[in-house]
């Protein structure tokens, strides 16, 4: 992610569908206890709910440990928003 005061360039993460959520994005966050990135099945996730098509997330804490994690969450949310917009526009 690069920024110029108020304009930010973001690389959107790749979609990582699961068995339950066909539209999902993994968010590897830093473990508060170990300082290691939680990946694979331990990663947090932003997804599109099957029930109503809204954006939701799991495993994302209410307190974010560092700027890198905040940017990763923001990028995944933007990817989900872009996905929804593309579906709405056909």
CSV table of C-alpha atoms in Angstrom, one decimal:
chain,number,residue,atom,x,y,z
A,1,UNK,CA,0.0,0.0,0.0
A,2,UNK,CA,1.4,3.4,-0.9
A,3,UNK,CA,0.0,6.7,0.0
A,4,UNK,CA,0.4,10.4,-0.8
A,5,UNK,CA,-1.3,12.2,2.1
A,6,UNK,CA,-4.9,11.5,1.3
A,7,UNK,CA,-4.7,9.3,-1.8
A,8,UNK,CA,-3.8,5.6,-1.2
A,9,UNK,CA,-3.0,2.9,-3.8
A,10,UNK,CA,-4.1,-0.5,-2.6
A,11,UNK,CA,-3.4,-3.9,-4.0
A,12,UNK,CA,-6.6,-5.9,-3.5
A,13,UNK,CA,-6.1,-9.4,-2.2
A,14,UNK,CA,-6.9,-12.5,-4.3
A,15,UNK,CA,-10.3,-14.1,-3.6
A,16,UNK,CA,-9.9,-17.2,-1.5
A,17,UNK,CA,-13.2,-19.1,-1.6
A,18,UNK,CA,-14.0,-21.7,1.0
A,19,UNK,CA,-16.6,-24.6,1.1
A,20,UNK,CA,-19.1,-22.3,2.8
A,21,UNK,CA,-18.3,-18.9,1.3
A,22,UNK,CA,-17.6,-18.9,-2.5
A,23,UNK,CA,-16.7,-15.2,-2.2
A,24,UNK,CA,-14.2,-14.7,0.6
A,25,UNK,CA,-10.8,-13.1,1.2
A,26,UNK,CA,-8.3,-14.3,3.9
A,27,UNK,CA,-6.8,-11.7,6.1
A,28,UNK,CA,-3.6,-12.8,7.8
A,29,UNK,CA,-3.4,-10.9,11.0
A,30,UNK,CA,-0.7,-10.7,13.7
A,31,UNK,CA,-1.2,-12.8,16.8
A,32,UNK,CA,-1.1,-10.5,19.8
A,33,UNK,CA,0.6,-13.2,21.9
A,34,UNK,CA,3.3,-14.5,19.5
A,35,UNK,CA,3.7,-11.7,17.0
A,36,UNK,CA,3.4,-14.2,14.1
A,37,UNK,CA,1.0,-13.9,11.2
A,38,UNK,CA,-2.0,-16.2,11.4
A,39,UNK,CA,-2.5,-17.8,8.0
A,40,UNK,CA,-4.4,-20.6,6.4
A,41,UNK,CA,-7.3,-21.8,8.6
A,42,UNK,CA,-6.2,-19.5,11.4
A,43,UNK,CA,-6.5,-16.4,9.3
A,44,UNK,CA,-9.3,-13.9,9.7
A,45,UNK,CA,-11.7,-13.6,6.7
A,46,UNK,CA,-13.9,-11.1,4.9
A,47,UNK,CA,-16.7,-12.8,3.0
A,48,UNK,CA,-20.0,-12.4,1.2
A,49,UNK,CA,-22.8,-14.0,3.2
A,50,UNK,CA,-24.7,-16.7,1.3
A,51,UNK,CA,-28.0,-15.8,3.1
A,52,UNK,CA,-28.3,-12.2,2.1
A,53,UNK,CA,-25.3,-11.2,0.0
A,54,UNK,CA,-23.9,-8.8,2.5
A,55,UNK,CA,-20.3,-8.3,3.5
A,56,UNK,CA,-19.3,-9.9,6.8
A,57,UNK,CA,-16.1,-10.9,8.5
A,58,UNK,CA,-14.9,-13.4,11.1
A,59,UNK,CA,-11.9,-13.5,13.3
A,60,UNK,CA,-11.2,-9.8,13.0
A,61,UNK,CA,-10.7,-8.3,16.5
A,62,UNK,CA,-12.1,-5.0,17.6
A,63,UNK,CA,-8.6,-3.8,18.5
A,64,UNK,CA,-6.0,-3.9,15.7
A,65,UNK,CA,-2.4,-4.4,16.7
A,66,UNK,CA,-0.6,-2.5,13.9
A,67,UNK,CA,-0.9,-0.5,10.8
A,68,UNK,CA,-0.1,-3.5,8.5
A,69,UNK,CA,-3.0,-5.5,9.9
A,70,UNK,CA,-5.4,-2.5,9.5
A,71,UNK,CA,-4.3,-2.1,5.9
A,72,UNK,CA,-4.9,-5.8,5.2
A,73,UNK,CA,-8.4,-5.6,6.7
A,74,UNK,CA,-9.2,-2.5,4.7
A,75,UNK,CA,-7.9,-4.1,1.4
A,76,UNK,CA,-10.1,-7.2,2.0
A,77,UNK,CA,-13.1,-5.0,2.7
A,78,UNK,CA,-12.5,-3.0,-0.5
A,79,UNK,CA,-12.1,-6.3,-2.4
A,80,UNK,CA,-15.5,-7.5,-1.1
A,81,UNK,CA,-17.1,-4.1,-2.0
A,82,UNK,CA,-15.7,-4.3,-5.5
A,83,UNK,CA,-17.0,-7.9,-5.8
A,84,UNK,CA,-20.5,-6.8,-4.8
A,85,UNK,CA,-20.4,-3.8,-7.1
A,86,UNK,CA,-19.3,-6.0,-10.1
A,87,UNK,CA,-22.2,-8.4,-9.4
A,88,UNK,CA,-24.7,-5.5,-9.2
A,89,UNK,CA,-23.5,-4.0,-12.5
A,90,UNK,CA,-23.7,-7.4,-14.2
